Tab-separated table of C-alpha atoms in Angstrom:
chain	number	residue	atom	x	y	z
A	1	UNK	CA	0.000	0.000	0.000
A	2	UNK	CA	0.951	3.028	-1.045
A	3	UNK	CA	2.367	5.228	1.999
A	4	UNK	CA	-0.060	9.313	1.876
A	5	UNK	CA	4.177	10.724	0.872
A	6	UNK	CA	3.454	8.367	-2.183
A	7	UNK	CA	0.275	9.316	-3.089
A	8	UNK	CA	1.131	13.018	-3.395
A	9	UNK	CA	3.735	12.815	-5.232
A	10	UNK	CA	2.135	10.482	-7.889
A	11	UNK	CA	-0.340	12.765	-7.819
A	12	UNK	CA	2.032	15.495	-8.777
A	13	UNK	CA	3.634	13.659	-11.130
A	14	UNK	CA	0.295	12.618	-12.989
A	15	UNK	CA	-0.972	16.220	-12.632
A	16	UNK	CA	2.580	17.683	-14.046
A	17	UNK	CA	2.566	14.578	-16.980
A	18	UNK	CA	-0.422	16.166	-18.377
A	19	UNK	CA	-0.331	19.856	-17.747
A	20	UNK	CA	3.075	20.920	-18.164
A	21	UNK	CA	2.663	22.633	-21.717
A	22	UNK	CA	3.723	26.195	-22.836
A	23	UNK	CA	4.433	28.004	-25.743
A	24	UNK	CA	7.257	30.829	-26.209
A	25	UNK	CA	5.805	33.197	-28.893
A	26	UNK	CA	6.943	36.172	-28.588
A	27	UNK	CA	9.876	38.660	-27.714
A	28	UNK	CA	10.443	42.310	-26.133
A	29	UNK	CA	13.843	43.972	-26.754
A	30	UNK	CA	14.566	46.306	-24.127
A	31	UNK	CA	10.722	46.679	-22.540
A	32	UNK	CA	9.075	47.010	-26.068
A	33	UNK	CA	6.634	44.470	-26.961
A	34	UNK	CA	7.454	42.968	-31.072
A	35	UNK	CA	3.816	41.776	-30.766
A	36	UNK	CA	2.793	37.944	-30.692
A	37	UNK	CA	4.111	35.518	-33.406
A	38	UNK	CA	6.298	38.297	-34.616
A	39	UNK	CA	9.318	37.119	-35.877
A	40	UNK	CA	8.799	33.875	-33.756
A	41	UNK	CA	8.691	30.670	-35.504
A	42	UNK	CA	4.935	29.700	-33.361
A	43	UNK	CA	4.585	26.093	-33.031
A	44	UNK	CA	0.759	25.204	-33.865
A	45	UNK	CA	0.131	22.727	-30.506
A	46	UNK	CA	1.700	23.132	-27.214
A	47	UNK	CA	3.119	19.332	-27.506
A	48	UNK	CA	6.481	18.641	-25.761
A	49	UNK	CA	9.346	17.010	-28.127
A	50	UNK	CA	10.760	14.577	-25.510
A	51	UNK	CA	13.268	12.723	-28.192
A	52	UNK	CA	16.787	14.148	-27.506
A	53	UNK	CA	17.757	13.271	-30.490
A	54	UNK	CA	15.265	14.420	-32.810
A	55	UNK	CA	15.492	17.179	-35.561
A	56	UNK	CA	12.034	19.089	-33.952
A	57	UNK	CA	14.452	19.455	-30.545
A	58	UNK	CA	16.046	22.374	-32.568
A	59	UNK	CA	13.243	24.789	-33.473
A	60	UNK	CA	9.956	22.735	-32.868
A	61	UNK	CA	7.698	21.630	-35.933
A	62	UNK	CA	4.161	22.266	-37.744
A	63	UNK	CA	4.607	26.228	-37.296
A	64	UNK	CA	1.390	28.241	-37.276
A	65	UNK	CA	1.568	29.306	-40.879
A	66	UNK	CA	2.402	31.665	-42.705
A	67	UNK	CA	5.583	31.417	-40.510
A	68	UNK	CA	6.346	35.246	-39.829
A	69	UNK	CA	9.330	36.456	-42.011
A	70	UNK	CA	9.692	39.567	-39.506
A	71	UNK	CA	13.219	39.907	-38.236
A	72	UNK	CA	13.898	41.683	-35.086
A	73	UNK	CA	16.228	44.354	-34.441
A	74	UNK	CA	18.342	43.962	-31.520
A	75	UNK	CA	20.988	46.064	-30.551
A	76	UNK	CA	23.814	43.922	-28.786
A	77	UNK	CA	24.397	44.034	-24.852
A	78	UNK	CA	20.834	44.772	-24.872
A	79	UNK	CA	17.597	43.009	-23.068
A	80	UNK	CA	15.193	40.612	-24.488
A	81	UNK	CA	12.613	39.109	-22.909
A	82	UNK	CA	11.175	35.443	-24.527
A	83	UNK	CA	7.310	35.187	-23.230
A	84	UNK	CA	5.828	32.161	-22.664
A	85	UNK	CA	2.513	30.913	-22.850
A	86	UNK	CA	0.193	27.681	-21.961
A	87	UNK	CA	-0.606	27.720	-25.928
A	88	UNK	CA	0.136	28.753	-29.304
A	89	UNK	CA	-2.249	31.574	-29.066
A	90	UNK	CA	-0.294	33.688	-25.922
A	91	UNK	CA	-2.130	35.044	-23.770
A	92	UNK	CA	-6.169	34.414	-24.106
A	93	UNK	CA	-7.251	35.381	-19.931
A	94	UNK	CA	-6.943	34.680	-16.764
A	95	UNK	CA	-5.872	31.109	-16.250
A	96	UNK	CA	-3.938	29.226	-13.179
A	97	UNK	CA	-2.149	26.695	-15.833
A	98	UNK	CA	-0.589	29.983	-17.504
A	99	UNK	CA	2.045	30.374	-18.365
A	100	UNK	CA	2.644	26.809	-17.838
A	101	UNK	CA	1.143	24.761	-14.572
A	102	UNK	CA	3.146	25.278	-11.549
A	103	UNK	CA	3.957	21.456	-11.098
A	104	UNK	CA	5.959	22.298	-14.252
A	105	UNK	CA	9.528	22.025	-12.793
A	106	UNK	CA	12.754	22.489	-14.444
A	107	UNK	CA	15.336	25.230	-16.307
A	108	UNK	CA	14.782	27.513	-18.719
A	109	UNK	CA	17.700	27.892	-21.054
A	110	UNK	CA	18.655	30.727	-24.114
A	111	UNK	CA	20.560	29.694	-27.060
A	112	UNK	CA	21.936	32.049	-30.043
A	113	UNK	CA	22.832	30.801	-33.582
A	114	UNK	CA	24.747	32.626	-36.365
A	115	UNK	CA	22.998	32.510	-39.782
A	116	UNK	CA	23.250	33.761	-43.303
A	117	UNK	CA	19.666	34.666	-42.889
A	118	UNK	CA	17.431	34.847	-39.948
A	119	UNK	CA	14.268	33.391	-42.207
A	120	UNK	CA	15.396	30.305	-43.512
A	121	UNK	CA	13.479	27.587	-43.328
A	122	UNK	CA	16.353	25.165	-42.922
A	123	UNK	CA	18.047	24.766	-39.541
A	124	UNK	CA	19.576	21.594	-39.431
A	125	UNK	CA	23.788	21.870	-38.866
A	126	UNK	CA	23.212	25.189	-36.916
A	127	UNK	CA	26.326	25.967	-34.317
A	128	UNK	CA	24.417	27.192	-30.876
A	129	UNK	CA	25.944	28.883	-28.135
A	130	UNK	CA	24.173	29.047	-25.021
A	131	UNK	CA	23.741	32.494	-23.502
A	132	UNK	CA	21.910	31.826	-20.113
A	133	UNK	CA	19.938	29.458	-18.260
A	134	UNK	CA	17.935	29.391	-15.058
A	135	UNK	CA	18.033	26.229	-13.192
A	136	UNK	CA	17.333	25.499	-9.554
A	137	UNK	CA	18.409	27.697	-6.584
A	138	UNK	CA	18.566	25.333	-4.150
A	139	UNK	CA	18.637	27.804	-0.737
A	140	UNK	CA	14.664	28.476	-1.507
A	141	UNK	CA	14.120	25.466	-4.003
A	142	UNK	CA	12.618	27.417	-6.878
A	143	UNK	CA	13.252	26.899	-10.502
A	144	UNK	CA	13.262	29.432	-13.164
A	145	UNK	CA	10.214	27.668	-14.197
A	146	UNK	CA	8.904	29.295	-10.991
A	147	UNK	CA	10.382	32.433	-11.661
A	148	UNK	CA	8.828	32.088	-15.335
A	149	UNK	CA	5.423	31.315	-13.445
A	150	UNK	CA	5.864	34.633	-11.089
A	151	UNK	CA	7.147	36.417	-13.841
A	152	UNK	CA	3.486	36.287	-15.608
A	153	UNK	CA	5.891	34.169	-18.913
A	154	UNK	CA	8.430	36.551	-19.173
A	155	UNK	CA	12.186	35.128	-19.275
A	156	UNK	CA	14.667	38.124	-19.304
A	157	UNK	CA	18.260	37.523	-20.270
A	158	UNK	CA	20.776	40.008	-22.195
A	159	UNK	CA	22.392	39.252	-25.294
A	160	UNK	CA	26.182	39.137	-25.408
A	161	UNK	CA	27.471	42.345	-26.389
A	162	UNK	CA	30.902	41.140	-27.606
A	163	UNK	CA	29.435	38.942	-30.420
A	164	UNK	CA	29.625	39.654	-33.928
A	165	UNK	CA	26.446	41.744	-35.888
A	166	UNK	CA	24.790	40.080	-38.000
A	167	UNK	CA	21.438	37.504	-38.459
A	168	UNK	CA	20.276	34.790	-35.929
A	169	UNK	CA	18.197	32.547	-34.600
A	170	UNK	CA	17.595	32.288	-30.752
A	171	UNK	CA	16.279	29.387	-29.317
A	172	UNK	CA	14.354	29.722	-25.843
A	173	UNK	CA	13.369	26.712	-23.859
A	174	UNK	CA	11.392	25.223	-20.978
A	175	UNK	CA	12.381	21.800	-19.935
A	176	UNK	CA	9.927	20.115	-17.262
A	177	UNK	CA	11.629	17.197	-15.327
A	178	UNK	CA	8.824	16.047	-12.908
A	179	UNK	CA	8.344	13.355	-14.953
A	180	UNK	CA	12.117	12.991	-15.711
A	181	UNK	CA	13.040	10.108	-13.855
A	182	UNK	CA	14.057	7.924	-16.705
A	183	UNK	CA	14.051	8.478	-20.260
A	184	UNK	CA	12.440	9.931	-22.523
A	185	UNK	CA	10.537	11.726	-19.571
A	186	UNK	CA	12.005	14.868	-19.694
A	187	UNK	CA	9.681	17.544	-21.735
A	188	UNK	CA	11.060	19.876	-24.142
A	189	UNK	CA	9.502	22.878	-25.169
A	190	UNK	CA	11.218	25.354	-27.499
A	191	UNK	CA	10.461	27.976	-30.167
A	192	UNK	CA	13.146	29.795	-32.516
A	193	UNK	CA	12.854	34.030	-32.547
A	194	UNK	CA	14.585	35.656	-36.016
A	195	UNK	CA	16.832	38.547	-34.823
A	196	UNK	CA	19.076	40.991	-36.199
A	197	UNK	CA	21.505	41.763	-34.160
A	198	UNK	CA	23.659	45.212	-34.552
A	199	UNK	CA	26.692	46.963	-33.019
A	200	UNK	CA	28.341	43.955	-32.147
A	201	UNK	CA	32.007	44.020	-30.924
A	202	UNK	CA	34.171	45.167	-33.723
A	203	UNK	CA	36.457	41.976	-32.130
A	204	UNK	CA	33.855	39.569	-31.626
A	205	UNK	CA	34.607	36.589	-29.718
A	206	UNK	CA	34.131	33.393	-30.802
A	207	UNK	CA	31.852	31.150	-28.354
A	208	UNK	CA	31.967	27.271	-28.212
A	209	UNK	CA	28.877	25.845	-30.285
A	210	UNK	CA	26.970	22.706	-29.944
A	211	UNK	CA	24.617	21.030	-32.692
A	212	UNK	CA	21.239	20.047	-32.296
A	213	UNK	CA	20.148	17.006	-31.907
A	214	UNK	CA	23.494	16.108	-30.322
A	215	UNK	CA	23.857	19.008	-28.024
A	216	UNK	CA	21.542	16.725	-24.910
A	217	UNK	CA	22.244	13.105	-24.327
A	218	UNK	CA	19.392	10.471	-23.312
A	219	UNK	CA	21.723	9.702	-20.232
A	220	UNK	CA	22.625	13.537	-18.756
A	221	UNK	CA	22.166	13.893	-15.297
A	222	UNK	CA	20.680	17.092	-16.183
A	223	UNK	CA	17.658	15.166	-18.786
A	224	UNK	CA	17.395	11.944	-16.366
A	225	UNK	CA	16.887	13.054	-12.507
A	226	UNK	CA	14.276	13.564	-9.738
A	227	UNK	CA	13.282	16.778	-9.219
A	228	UNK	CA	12.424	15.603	-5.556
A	229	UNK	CA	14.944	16.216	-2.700
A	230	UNK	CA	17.861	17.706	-4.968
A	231	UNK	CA	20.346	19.637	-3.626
A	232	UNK	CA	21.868	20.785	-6.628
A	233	UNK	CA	21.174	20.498	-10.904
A	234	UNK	CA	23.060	21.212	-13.527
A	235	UNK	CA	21.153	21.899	-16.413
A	236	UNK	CA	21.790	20.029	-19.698
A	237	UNK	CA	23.928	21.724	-22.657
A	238	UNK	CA	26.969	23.779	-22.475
A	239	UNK	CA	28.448	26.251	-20.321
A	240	UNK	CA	26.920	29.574	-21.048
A	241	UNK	CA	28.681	31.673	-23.054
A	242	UNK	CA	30.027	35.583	-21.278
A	243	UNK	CA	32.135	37.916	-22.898
């Protein structure tokens, strides 16, 4: 028999299998709004990818179409702010689930890719640098999926300001591990945003890139784990990137 501990948390775990969707569709550079879908690449359903080593772990599939061809200006060193949503449409009311249920646990992580052009369709062989990532902070036990929750969807990081000008893509994701104990458990959720980036450094620096798929393995500590009674995580992927 199953001990009232046990109960709970397969509870939770049932509740967070089912409920832990969300949608980043849209971007703010500096405080100003770019409006939803634009220059986003807005996945249709709200469906997690949980194959690490699938192609639609890079920018998602079946984009609401016509796919925006918008590209958005962002000055370098600057703020942008990825918001998330329970679906594809943003933000439709009040709802307790949004932006994504609070039994949703796990990181949120920022990746940047250099491109000849920010709108191409094909993405596959991309070299991504990661540029920030909120995990667990283990002296309150929040995640930045709590701080995405209290944050009303709004994940604010700064892009690099000793990278080169030019076009990109940046990848935001939410990764919820309370079903993460083995694999494939771990839910991915991920959109691509089409930026321009200008005034880079006139000596850029050159970060370390990883591909995806190949970037997250099936057996990382950070993909496979129990997001009960940790005392630390380190999220999947590479270091981030700082100039």
């Amino acid at each position: 028999m199953k001990t009232s501990m046990g109960l709970l948390l397969s509870f939770v775990l049932l509740i967070g299998s089912v409920s832990s969707k969300t949608v980043f569709s849209a971007v703010s550079v500096n405080g100003v709004d770019q409006g939803h879908g634009v220059g986003v690449r807005v996945p249709t359903a709200n469906t997690a990818i949980t194959d690490v080593t699938s192609p639609n772990l890079i920018c998602n599939t079946n984009f609401i179409q016509p796919v925006s061809q918008a590209v958005i200006s962002v000055p370098a060193g600057s703020k942008v702010t990825a918001q998330f949503h329970k679906t594809s449409a943003g933000y439709v009311g009040p709802d307790p689930s949004d932006p994504l249920d609070p039994t949703n646990k796990g990181p949120i992580l920022a990746y940047l890719a250099a491109v000849p052009s920010a709108t191409q369709a094909n993405v596959s062989g991309l070299k991504w640098f990661k540029i920030w990532e909120d995990g667990l902070d283990s002296t309150n036990y929040q995640w930045g999926s709590d701080r995405l929750f209290v944050n009303k969807g709004n994940a604010t990081f700064t892009i690099p300001s000793c990278i080169a000008s030019g076009q990109y893509l940046l990848r935001t994701e939410a990764i919820a591990l309370q079903s993460a104990s083995s694999y494939p458990g771990a839910q991915f959720y991920m959109s691509c945003a089409q930026l321009s980036i200008t005034g880079g450094s006139a000596s850029p620096k050159t970060p370390s890139t990883v591909s995806f798929p190949g970037a997250y393995k099936s057996t990382d500590p950070g993909i496979v784990t129990s997001i009960f009674g940790l005392s630390s995580y380190k999220a999947p992927g590479p270091a981030v990137f700082t100039c």
